[in-house]
Amino acid sequence: GAGVSQTPSNKVTEKGKYVELRCDPISGHTALYWYRQSLGQGPEFLIYFQGTGAADDSGLPNDRFFAVRPEGSVSTLKIQRTERGDSAVYLCASSLLAGGIPNEQFFGPGTRLTVL
Amino acid sequence: DAKTTQPPSMDCAEGRAANLPCNHSTISGNEYVYWYRQIHSQGPQYIIHGLKNNETNEMASLIITEDRKSSTLILPHATLRDTAVYYCIVTWSGNTGKLIFGQGTTLQVKP
């Protein structure tokens, strides 16, 4: 079946611009996660949705980052006034239930964001 | 969530068993050990998890010591496609499910 998809696969933008990154989770998965991965590092948690609500946004680095999931399926990560330090691969994952056992999260291929 | 320590890199000959260690000496009683791997340019992939018993699935085996302070992921017959970064993660069942990744172990399988 279809896995988690993310669009675009690559995004190049200029410093100060606004970007949106999209995640299509696996159908029926109620939990959705965003992570950010810098070169040579492990993924870093950003935000978690249970259904439509952001249940844990403790990983968002600052108020330039915002994410929505209005219908409990597709999610969009929004970054305002991008900075060069925002350059990274942004990963989305979904799971059937949050915190369930097993906590098997299915990851998308990521969006590589480059801020010039 | 308990912190984990893994060697930064390991090599393994193709066809041989790859044994990847993980130290999690501060693990608490309700925390599980999970392993994910990330092949180059892909998102992480779930491998296996365990609480205190050894576990085996079609991908790997997980051996957890009796005191639960360390574990070993075993790939019984490593192939070139197993070359990846392997992450050991400790998390508890009541968590939101967010995963806290460390640096992982880069496993290089060589022909």
PDB file of C-alpha atoms in Angstrom, chain B:
ATOM      1  CA  ASP B   1      13.435   9.077  28.158  1.00  0.00           C
ATOM      2  CA  ALA B   2      16.634   7.251  28.985  1.00  0.00           C
ATOM      3  CA  LYS B   3      19.789   8.194  27.139  1.00  0.00           C
ATOM      4  CA  THR B   4      21.476   5.656  24.879  1.00  0.00           C
ATOM      5  CA  THR B   5      25.112   5.248  23.887  1.00  0.00           C
ATOM      6  CA  GLN B   6      26.194   3.546  20.664  1.00  0.00           C
ATOM      7  CA  PRO B   7      29.536   3.211  18.897  1.00  0.00           C
ATOM      8  CA  PRO B   8      29.736   5.696  16.021  1.00  0.00           C
ATOM      9  CA  SER B   9      30.669   3.139  13.396  1.00  0.00           C
ATOM     10  CA  MET B  10      31.132  -0.563  12.736  1.00  0.00           C
ATOM     11  CA  ASP B  11      32.124  -2.764   9.819  1.00  0.00           C
ATOM     12  CA  CYS B  12      30.780  -6.194   8.957  1.00  0.00           C
ATOM     13  CA  ALA B  13      31.590  -8.676   6.230  1.00  0.00           C
ATOM     14  CA  GLU B  14      28.768  -9.585   3.905  1.00  0.00           C
ATOM     15  CA  GLY B  15      27.072 -12.808   4.983  1.00  0.00           C
ATOM     16  CA  ARG B  16      28.326 -12.578   8.536  1.00  0.00           C
ATOM     17  CA  ALA B  17      26.292 -11.601  11.588  1.00  0.00           C
ATOM     18  CA  ALA B  18      26.320  -7.929  12.528  1.00  0.00           C
ATOM     19  CA  ASN B  19      26.081  -7.288  16.255  1.00  0.00           C
ATOM     20  CA  LEU B  20      25.263  -3.690  17.157  1.00  0.00           C
ATOM     21  CA  PRO B  21      25.532  -2.779  20.841  1.00  0.00           C
ATOM     22  CA  CYS B  22      23.606  -0.153  22.751  1.00  0.00           C
ATOM     23  CA  ASN B  23      24.055   1.019  26.306  1.00  0.00           C
ATOM     24  CA  HIS B  24      21.025   2.351  28.178  1.00  0.00           C
ATOM     25  CA  SER B  25      22.091   2.126  31.802  1.00  0.00           C
ATOM     26  CA  THR B  26      19.472   4.628  33.036  1.00  0.00           C
ATOM     27  CA  ILE B  27      16.498   2.776  31.529  1.00  0.00           C
ATOM     28  CA  SER B  28      13.443   2.640  33.771  1.00  0.00           C
ATOM     29  CA  GLY B  29      11.002  -0.207  34.240  1.00  0.00           C
ATOM     30  CA  ASN B  30       8.333   1.005  31.842  1.00  0.00           C
ATOM     31  CA  GLU B  31      10.673   1.909  29.006  1.00  0.00           C
ATOM     32  CA  TYR B  32      11.032  -0.118  25.839  1.00  0.00           C
ATOM     33  CA  VAL B  33      14.079  -0.477  23.619  1.00  0.00           C
ATOM     34  CA  TYR B  34      13.442   0.301  19.954  1.00  0.00           C
ATOM     35  CA  TRP B  35      15.713   0.002  16.964  1.00  0.00           C
ATOM     36  CA  TYR B  36      15.317   1.959  13.766  1.00  0.00           C
ATOM     37  CA  ARG B  37      17.653   2.210  10.816  1.00  0.00           C
ATOM     38  CA  GLN B  38      18.146   4.826   8.144  1.00  0.00           C
ATOM     39  CA  ILE B  39      19.487   3.923   4.761  1.00  0.00           C
ATOM     40  CA  HIS B  40      21.151   6.769   2.924  1.00  0.00           C
ATOM     41  CA  SER B  41      18.688   9.377   1.620  1.00  0.00           C
ATOM     42  CA  GLN B  42      15.681   7.576   3.057  1.00  0.00           C
ATOM     43  CA  GLY B  43      13.542   8.074   6.158  1.00  0.00           C
ATOM     44  CA  PRO B  44      14.155   5.882   9.201  1.00  0.00           C
ATOM     45  CA  GLN B  45      12.643   2.394   9.226  1.00  0.00           C
ATOM     46  CA  TYR B  46      11.395   0.490  12.268  1.00  0.00           C
ATOM     47  CA  ILE B  47      13.266  -2.764  12.916  1.00  0.00           C
ATOM     48  CA  ILE B  48      12.299  -4.259  16.246  1.00  0.00           C
ATOM     49  CA  HIS B  49      11.472  -3.456  19.855  1.00  0.00           C
ATOM     50  CA  GLY B  50      11.589  -5.182  23.246  1.00  0.00           C
ATOM     51  CA  LEU B  51      10.950  -4.691  26.938  1.00  0.00           C
ATOM     52  CA  LYS B  52      12.948  -7.373  28.731  1.00  0.00           C
ATOM     53  CA  ASN B  53      12.688 -10.575  26.714  1.00  0.00           C
ATOM     54  CA  ASN B  54      14.719 -11.321  23.653  1.00  0.00           C
ATOM     55  CA  GLU B  55      12.813 -10.715  20.450  1.00  0.00           C
ATOM     56  CA  THR B  56      13.157 -11.931  16.879  1.00  0.00           C
ATOM     57  CA  ASN B  57      11.423 -10.987  13.688  1.00  0.00           C
ATOM     58  CA  GLU B  58      12.112 -11.377   9.992  1.00  0.00           C
ATOM     59  CA  MET B  59      14.643  -8.556  10.035  1.00  0.00           C
ATOM     60  CA  ALA B  60      16.652  -9.005  13.200  1.00  0.00           C
ATOM     61  CA  SER B  61      17.015 -10.272  16.742  1.00  0.00           C
ATOM     62  CA  LEU B  62      17.151  -8.125  19.858  1.00  0.00           C
ATOM     63  CA  ILE B  63      19.016  -9.362  22.902  1.00  0.00           C
ATOM     64  CA  ILE B  64      18.415  -7.416  26.121  1.00  0.00           C
ATOM     65  CA  THR B  65      20.575  -8.103  29.160  1.00  0.00           C
ATOM     66  CA  GLU B  66      18.884  -9.291  32.329  1.00  0.00           C
ATOM     67  CA  ASP B  67      19.483  -5.966  34.091  1.00  0.00           C
ATOM     68  CA  ARG B  68      18.177  -4.189  30.934  1.00  0.00           C
ATOM     69  CA  LYS B  69      21.096  -1.779  30.950  1.00  0.00           C
ATOM     70  CA  SER B  70      22.263  -2.775  27.501  1.00  0.00           C
ATOM     71  CA  SER B  71      21.077  -4.532  24.385  1.00  0.00           C
ATOM     72  CA  THR B  72      22.395  -5.887  21.104  1.00  0.00           C
ATOM     73  CA  LEU B  73      20.744  -5.827  17.720  1.00  0.00           C
ATOM     74  CA  ILE B  74      21.728  -8.805  15.608  1.00  0.00           C
ATOM     75  CA  LEU B  75      21.438  -8.962  11.838  1.00  0.00           C
ATOM     76  CA  PRO B  76      22.102 -12.661  11.294  1.00  0.00           C
ATOM     77  CA  HIS B  77      23.357 -12.554   7.715  1.00  0.00           C
ATOM     78  CA  ALA B  78      24.261  -9.021   6.769  1.00  0.00           C
ATOM     79  CA  THR B  79      23.934  -7.969   3.146  1.00  0.00           C
ATOM     80  CA  LEU B  80      25.187  -4.870   1.356  1.00  0.00           C
ATOM     81  CA  ARG B  81      21.646  -3.482   1.612  1.00  0.00           C
ATOM     82  CA  ASP B  82      21.961  -3.475   5.399  1.00  0.00           C
ATOM     83  CA  THR B  83      24.505  -0.660   5.192  1.00  0.00           C
ATOM     84  CA  ALA B  84      22.785   2.116   7.143  1.00  0.00           C
ATOM     85  CA  VAL B  85      22.759   4.170  10.343  1.00  0.00           C
ATOM     86  CA  TYR B  86      21.198   2.168  13.175  1.00  0.00           C
ATOM     87  CA  TYR B  87      19.485   4.001  16.025  1.00  0.00           C
ATOM     88  CA  CYS B  88      18.790   2.558  19.456  1.00  0.00           C
ATOM     89  CA  ILE B  89      15.969   4.458  21.183  1.00  0.00           C
ATOM     90  CA  VAL B  90      14.499   4.039  24.637  1.00  0.00           C
ATOM     91  CA  THR B  91      10.969   5.277  25.228  1.00  0.00           C
ATOM     92  CA  TRP B  92       8.066   4.498  27.506  1.00  0.00           C
ATOM     93  CA  SER B  93       4.666   3.176  26.506  1.00  0.00           C
ATOM     94  CA  GLY B  94       2.742   6.166  27.851  1.00  0.00           C
ATOM     95  CA  ASN B  95       4.769   8.600  25.820  1.00  0.00           C
ATOM     96  CA  THR B  96       3.273  10.586  22.968  1.00  0.00           C
ATOM     97  CA  GLY B  97       5.349   8.322  20.814  1.00  0.00           C
ATOM     98  CA  LYS B  98       7.906  10.908  19.840  1.00  0.00           C
ATOM     99  CA  LEU B  99      11.267   9.359  19.164  1.00  0.00           C
ATOM    100  CA  ILE B 100      14.466  10.841  20.553  1.00  0.00           C
ATOM    101  CA  PHE B 101      17.256   9.877  18.164  1.00  0.00           C
ATOM    102  CA  GLY B 102      20.915   9.918  19.108  1.00  0.00           C
ATOM    103  CA  GLN B 103      23.798   9.773  16.671  1.00  0.00           C
ATOM    104  CA  GLY B 104      23.376   6.083  15.950  1.00  0.00           C
ATOM    105  CA  THR B 105      25.885   3.561  14.621  1.00  0.00           C
ATOM    106  CA  THR B 106      26.900   3.662  10.991  1.00  0.00           C
ATOM    107  CA  LEU B 107      27.144   0.054   9.869  1.00  0.00           C
ATOM    108  CA  GLN B 108      29.177  -0.559   6.746  1.00  0.00           C
ATOM    109  CA  VAL B 109      28.700  -4.020   5.249  1.00  0.00           C
ATOM    110  CA  LYS B 110      31.623  -4.908   3.036  1.00  0.00           C
ATOM    111  CA  PRO B 111      31.793  -7.512   0.266  1.00  0.00           C
TER     112      PRO B 111
END
